[in-house]
């Protein structure tokens, strides 16, 4: 599940890199989000990647996915205390496309 990927892969690697999000660790200057992807944390990573790659909108170049875009080792409660000002809302507001990634466990 995404919980397992987050705990065993994303958190340790981003912690060693200073606790930034995976996205900022890979792109320190950030990227303009043109695709917002929402998903359930119960799917497996292979299922998620397969759905996203097979549904990627033509012309989209950078996606916001919470488990990659938000810093997983930090308390982000202050970032989400005002939903309209949250990273989710900002990314959704700037995205030209939105994708709902279904999964076989809970969609």
Short mmCIF file of N, CA and C in Angstrom, two decimals:
data_model
loop_
_atom_site.label_atom_id
_atom_site.label_comp_id
_atom_site.label_asym_id
_atom_site.label_seq_id
_atom_site.Cartn_x
_atom_site.Cartn_y
_atom_site.Cartn_z
N UNK A 1 0.84 -1.19 0.00
CA UNK A 1 0.00 0.00 0.00
C UNK A 1 0.88 1.25 0.00
N UNK A 2 0.24 2.37 -0.20
CA UNK A 2 0.98 3.64 -0.14
C UNK A 2 1.52 3.88 1.28
N UNK A 3 0.81 3.36 2.27
CA UNK A 3 1.31 3.47 3.64
C UNK A 3 2.68 2.80 3.77
N UNK A 4 2.80 1.62 3.18
CA UNK A 4 4.07 0.88 3.24
C UNK A 4 5.16 1.61 2.46
N UNK A 5 4.85 2.06 1.27
CA UNK A 5 5.82 2.81 0.45
C UNK A 5 6.28 4.04 1.21
N UNK A 6 5.33 4.73 1.82
CA UNK A 6 5.66 5.94 2.56
C UNK A 6 6.58 5.64 3.75
N UNK A 7 6.23 4.63 4.52
CA UNK A 7 7.00 4.30 5.72
C UNK A 7 8.37 3.71 5.41
N UNK A 8 8.42 2.81 4.45
CA UNK A 8 9.67 2.08 4.20
C UNK A 8 10.56 2.71 3.14
N UNK A 9 10.05 3.62 2.34
CA UNK A 9 10.84 4.16 1.24
C UNK A 9 10.92 5.69 1.27
N UNK A 10 9.77 6.35 1.17
CA UNK A 10 9.77 7.80 1.06
C UNK A 10 10.29 8.48 2.32
N UNK A 11 9.79 8.11 3.47
CA UNK A 11 10.21 8.76 4.72
C UNK A 11 11.71 8.62 5.00
N UNK A 12 12.27 7.42 4.91
CA UNK A 12 13.71 7.31 5.20
C UNK A 12 14.59 8.10 4.21
N UNK A 13 14.23 8.06 2.94
CA UNK A 13 15.06 8.75 1.94
C UNK A 13 14.94 10.26 2.09
N UNK A 14 13.72 10.75 2.28
CA UNK A 14 13.58 12.20 2.42
C UNK A 14 14.12 12.68 3.77
N UNK A 15 14.08 11.87 4.81
CA UNK A 15 14.68 12.24 6.09
C UNK A 15 16.18 12.43 5.93
N UNK A 16 16.82 11.51 5.22
CA UNK A 16 18.27 11.60 5.00
C UNK A 16 18.63 12.81 4.15
N UNK A 17 17.66 13.30 3.37
CA UNK A 17 17.91 14.45 2.49
C UNK A 17 17.44 15.77 3.12
N UNK A 18 17.10 15.77 4.40
CA UNK A 18 16.74 17.00 5.08
C UNK A 18 15.26 17.23 5.30
N UNK A 19 14.44 16.20 5.09
CA UNK A 19 13.00 16.23 5.36
C UNK A 19 12.16 17.03 4.37
N UNK A 20 12.68 17.35 3.23
CA UNK A 20 11.85 17.99 2.21
C UNK A 20 10.89 16.94 1.64
N UNK A 21 9.95 17.39 0.86
CA UNK A 21 9.09 16.43 0.18
C UNK A 21 9.90 15.71 -0.89
N UNK A 22 9.39 14.59 -1.36
CA UNK A 22 10.06 13.85 -2.44
C UNK A 22 10.18 14.76 -3.66
N UNK A 23 9.10 15.48 -3.97
CA UNK A 23 9.09 16.36 -5.15
C UNK A 23 10.16 17.44 -5.06
N UNK A 24 10.28 18.08 -3.90
CA UNK A 24 11.31 19.12 -3.75
C UNK A 24 12.71 18.53 -3.64
N UNK A 25 12.82 17.33 -3.13
CA UNK A 25 14.12 16.67 -3.10
C UNK A 25 14.62 16.45 -4.53
N UNK A 26 13.70 16.07 -5.43
CA UNK A 26 14.07 15.81 -6.83
C UNK A 26 14.11 17.07 -7.67
N UNK A 27 13.33 18.08 -7.31
CA UNK A 27 13.23 19.33 -8.07
C UNK A 27 13.28 20.50 -7.09
N UNK A 28 14.47 20.87 -6.60
CA UNK A 28 14.58 21.87 -5.53
C UNK A 28 13.94 23.22 -5.86
N UNK A 29 13.85 23.57 -7.13
CA UNK A 29 13.22 24.84 -7.52
C UNK A 29 11.72 24.68 -7.71
N UNK A 30 11.22 23.47 -7.57
CA UNK A 30 9.80 23.20 -7.76
C UNK A 30 9.42 23.16 -9.23
N UNK A 31 8.23 22.71 -9.49
CA UNK A 31 7.67 22.67 -10.84
C UNK A 31 6.25 23.20 -10.78
N UNK A 32 5.82 23.84 -11.85
CA UNK A 32 4.44 24.32 -11.93
C UNK A 32 3.53 23.11 -12.12
N UNK A 33 2.58 22.95 -11.24
CA UNK A 33 1.66 21.81 -11.29
C UNK A 33 0.58 22.06 -12.34
N UNK A 34 0.47 21.14 -13.28
CA UNK A 34 -0.64 21.24 -14.22
C UNK A 34 -1.57 20.02 -14.16
N UNK A 35 -1.25 19.08 -13.28
CA UNK A 35 -2.08 17.89 -13.08
C UNK A 35 -2.19 17.60 -11.59
N UNK A 36 -3.41 17.55 -11.09
CA UNK A 36 -3.67 17.20 -9.69
C UNK A 36 -4.17 15.77 -9.68
N UNK A 37 -3.50 14.91 -8.91
CA UNK A 37 -3.89 13.50 -8.82
C UNK A 37 -4.37 13.20 -7.41
N UNK A 38 -5.56 12.66 -7.31
CA UNK A 38 -6.07 12.21 -6.03
C UNK A 38 -6.18 10.68 -6.06
N UNK A 39 -6.00 10.08 -4.92
CA UNK A 39 -5.96 8.61 -4.84
C UNK A 39 -6.29 8.18 -3.41
N UNK A 40 -6.45 6.90 -3.22
CA UNK A 40 -6.62 6.33 -1.88
C UNK A 40 -5.29 5.71 -1.48
N UNK A 41 -4.99 5.76 -0.22
CA UNK A 41 -3.71 5.23 0.25
C UNK A 41 -3.69 3.72 0.32
N UNK A 42 -4.78 3.07 0.03
CA UNK A 42 -4.86 1.61 0.14
C UNK A 42 -4.35 0.88 -1.09
N UNK A 43 -4.13 1.60 -2.20
CA UNK A 43 -3.67 0.89 -3.39
C UNK A 43 -2.18 0.58 -3.31
N UNK A 44 -1.77 -0.35 -4.13
CA UNK A 44 -0.35 -0.67 -4.23
C UNK A 44 0.32 0.32 -5.18
N UNK A 45 1.61 0.45 -5.04
CA UNK A 45 2.35 1.41 -5.86
C UNK A 45 2.32 1.03 -7.33
N UNK A 46 2.39 -0.26 -7.64
CA UNK A 46 2.38 -0.67 -9.06
C UNK A 46 1.03 -0.36 -9.69
N UNK A 47 -0.04 -0.60 -8.96
CA UNK A 47 -1.37 -0.28 -9.48
C UNK A 47 -1.50 1.23 -9.69
N UNK A 48 -1.04 2.01 -8.72
CA UNK A 48 -1.11 3.47 -8.83
C UNK A 48 -0.34 3.97 -10.05
N UNK A 49 0.90 3.54 -10.18
CA UNK A 49 1.74 3.99 -11.30
C UNK A 49 1.11 3.57 -12.63
N UNK A 50 0.63 2.35 -12.71
CA UNK A 50 0.00 1.87 -13.94
C UNK A 50 -1.20 2.75 -14.31
N UNK A 51 -2.06 3.04 -13.36
CA UNK A 51 -3.24 3.87 -13.63
C UNK A 51 -2.83 5.27 -14.06
N UNK A 52 -1.87 5.86 -13.37
CA UNK A 52 -1.44 7.22 -13.69
C UNK A 52 -0.79 7.29 -15.07
N UNK A 53 0.13 6.39 -15.34
CA UNK A 53 0.81 6.43 -16.64
C UNK A 53 -0.15 6.17 -17.80
N UNK A 54 -1.11 5.29 -17.62
CA UNK A 54 -2.06 4.98 -18.68
C UNK A 54 -3.15 6.03 -18.84
N UNK A 55 -3.25 6.95 -17.89
CA UNK A 55 -4.29 7.99 -17.95
C UNK A 55 -3.71 9.39 -18.02
N UNK A 56 -2.39 9.50 -18.13
CA UNK A 56 -1.73 10.81 -18.12
C UNK A 56 -2.27 11.68 -19.26
N UNK A 57 -2.75 12.88 -18.95
CA UNK A 57 -3.30 13.75 -20.00
C UNK A 57 -2.20 14.25 -20.95
N UNK A 58 -2.52 14.26 -22.22
CA UNK A 58 -1.59 14.78 -23.22
C UNK A 58 -1.33 16.25 -22.90
N UNK A 59 -0.10 16.63 -22.83
CA UNK A 59 0.27 18.01 -22.55
C UNK A 59 0.61 18.28 -21.10
N UNK A 60 0.22 17.40 -20.18
CA UNK A 60 0.56 17.60 -18.77
C UNK A 60 2.05 17.33 -18.57
N UNK A 61 2.68 18.13 -17.73
CA UNK A 61 4.13 17.99 -17.52
C UNK A 61 4.53 17.74 -16.07
N UNK A 62 3.71 18.18 -15.12
CA UNK A 62 4.09 18.02 -13.71
C UNK A 62 2.83 17.80 -12.87
N UNK A 63 2.88 16.82 -11.99
CA UNK A 63 1.71 16.46 -11.19
C UNK A 63 1.92 16.73 -9.71
N UNK A 64 0.83 17.03 -9.04
CA UNK A 64 0.79 17.10 -7.59
C UNK A 64 0.16 15.80 -7.10
N UNK A 65 0.90 15.05 -6.32
CA UNK A 65 0.41 13.85 -5.66
C UNK A 65 0.80 14.02 -4.20
N UNK A 66 -0.14 13.93 -3.30
CA UNK A 66 0.12 14.28 -1.90
C UNK A 66 1.31 13.56 -1.29
N UNK A 67 1.42 12.25 -1.50
CA UNK A 67 2.50 11.52 -0.84
C UNK A 67 3.88 11.87 -1.39
N UNK A 68 3.93 12.47 -2.56
CA UNK A 68 5.20 12.92 -3.12
C UNK A 68 5.42 14.42 -2.93
N UNK A 69 4.34 15.18 -2.88
CA UNK A 69 4.45 16.63 -2.84
C UNK A 69 4.50 17.21 -1.43
N UNK A 70 3.89 16.55 -0.47
CA UNK A 70 3.92 17.03 0.91
C UNK A 70 5.07 16.37 1.66
N UNK A 71 5.74 17.11 2.55
CA UNK A 71 6.82 16.51 3.34
C UNK A 71 6.24 15.48 4.32
N UNK A 72 6.58 14.24 4.14
CA UNK A 72 5.99 13.14 4.91
C UNK A 72 6.56 12.99 6.32
N UNK A 73 7.71 13.60 6.58
CA UNK A 73 8.31 13.48 7.91
C UNK A 73 7.97 14.65 8.83
N UNK A 74 7.29 15.63 8.31
CA UNK A 74 7.00 16.83 9.09
C UNK A 74 5.53 16.89 9.46
N UNK A 75 5.23 17.63 10.50
CA UNK A 75 3.85 17.88 10.90
C UNK A 75 3.31 18.98 9.98
N UNK A 76 2.40 18.61 9.10
CA UNK A 76 1.88 19.60 8.14
C UNK A 76 0.54 20.18 8.59
N UNK A 77 0.20 19.99 9.85
CA UNK A 77 -1.10 20.47 10.33
C UNK A 77 -1.27 21.97 10.11
N UNK A 78 -0.20 22.75 10.23
CA UNK A 78 -0.32 24.19 10.00
C UNK A 78 -0.57 24.49 8.52
N UNK A 79 -0.10 23.61 7.65
CA UNK A 79 -0.31 23.82 6.21
C UNK A 79 -1.74 23.49 5.78
N UNK A 80 -2.41 22.66 6.56
CA UNK A 80 -3.77 22.25 6.17
C UNK A 80 -4.84 22.78 7.12
N UNK A 81 -4.46 23.66 8.05
CA UNK A 81 -5.44 24.18 9.01
C UNK A 81 -6.50 25.04 8.33
N UNK A 82 -6.14 25.68 7.24
CA UNK A 82 -7.10 26.44 6.44
C UNK A 82 -7.21 25.73 5.09
N UNK A 83 -8.23 24.91 4.89
CA UNK A 83 -8.32 24.13 3.66
C UNK A 83 -8.16 24.94 2.37
N UNK A 84 -8.71 26.13 2.33
CA UNK A 84 -8.63 26.92 1.09
C UNK A 84 -7.22 27.44 0.81
N UNK A 85 -6.36 27.45 1.83
CA UNK A 85 -4.97 27.89 1.65
C UNK A 85 -3.98 26.73 1.68
N UNK A 86 -4.48 25.51 1.73
CA UNK A 86 -3.63 24.33 1.85
C UNK A 86 -2.88 24.04 0.56
N UNK A 87 -1.81 23.25 0.64
CA UNK A 87 -1.11 22.84 -0.59
C UNK A 87 -2.04 22.13 -1.57
N UNK A 88 -2.99 21.37 -1.05
CA UNK A 88 -3.96 20.68 -1.90
C UNK A 88 -4.76 21.69 -2.72
N UNK A 89 -5.29 22.71 -2.05
CA UNK A 89 -6.11 23.71 -2.73
C UNK A 89 -5.29 24.52 -3.73
N UNK A 90 -4.07 24.87 -3.36
CA UNK A 90 -3.23 25.64 -4.27
C UNK A 90 -2.89 24.83 -5.52
N UNK A 91 -2.54 23.57 -5.32
CA UNK A 91 -2.22 22.72 -6.47
C UNK A 91 -3.44 22.49 -7.34
N UNK A 92 -4.57 22.23 -6.72
CA UNK A 92 -5.80 22.01 -7.47
C UNK A 92 -6.18 23.28 -8.24
N UNK A 93 -5.97 24.43 -7.63
CA UNK A 93 -6.28 25.69 -8.28
C UNK A 93 -5.41 26.01 -9.47
N UNK A 94 -4.17 25.52 -9.46
CA UNK A 94 -3.26 25.82 -10.58
C UNK A 94 -3.27 24.73 -11.65
N UNK A 95 -3.87 23.60 -11.35
CA UNK A 95 -3.84 22.47 -12.29
C UNK A 95 -4.83 22.66 -13.43
N UNK A 96 -4.37 22.35 -14.61
CA UNK A 96 -5.24 22.37 -15.79
C UNK A 96 -6.05 21.07 -15.85
N UNK A 97 -5.48 19.98 -15.30
CA UNK A 97 -6.11 18.67 -15.35
C UNK A 97 -6.24 18.11 -13.93
N UNK A 98 -7.24 17.25 -13.75
CA UNK A 98 -7.38 16.51 -12.49
C UNK A 98 -7.60 15.05 -12.82
N UNK A 99 -6.94 14.19 -12.07
CA UNK A 99 -7.07 12.76 -12.26
C UNK A 99 -7.47 12.11 -10.94
N UNK A 100 -8.44 11.24 -10.99
CA UNK A 100 -8.81 10.40 -9.85
C UNK A 100 -8.28 9.02 -10.18
N UNK A 101 -7.30 8.55 -9.41
CA UNK A 101 -6.70 7.25 -9.67
C UNK A 101 -7.45 6.18 -8.88
N UNK A 102 -8.30 5.40 -9.56
CA UNK A 102 -9.04 4.35 -8.86
C UNK A 102 -8.13 3.19 -8.50
N UNK A 103 -8.60 2.34 -7.62
CA UNK A 103 -7.82 1.15 -7.28
C UNK A 103 -8.77 -0.02 -7.03
N UNK A 104 -8.19 -1.19 -6.99
CA UNK A 104 -9.00 -2.41 -6.86
C UNK A 104 -9.45 -2.68 -5.43
N UNK A 105 -8.90 -1.97 -4.44
CA UNK A 105 -9.25 -2.22 -3.05
C UNK A 105 -10.40 -1.35 -2.56
N UNK A 106 -10.38 -0.07 -2.95
CA UNK A 106 -11.33 0.87 -2.36
C UNK A 106 -11.49 2.07 -3.26
N UNK A 107 -12.42 2.00 -4.16
CA UNK A 107 -12.69 3.16 -5.03
C UNK A 107 -14.14 3.48 -5.05
#
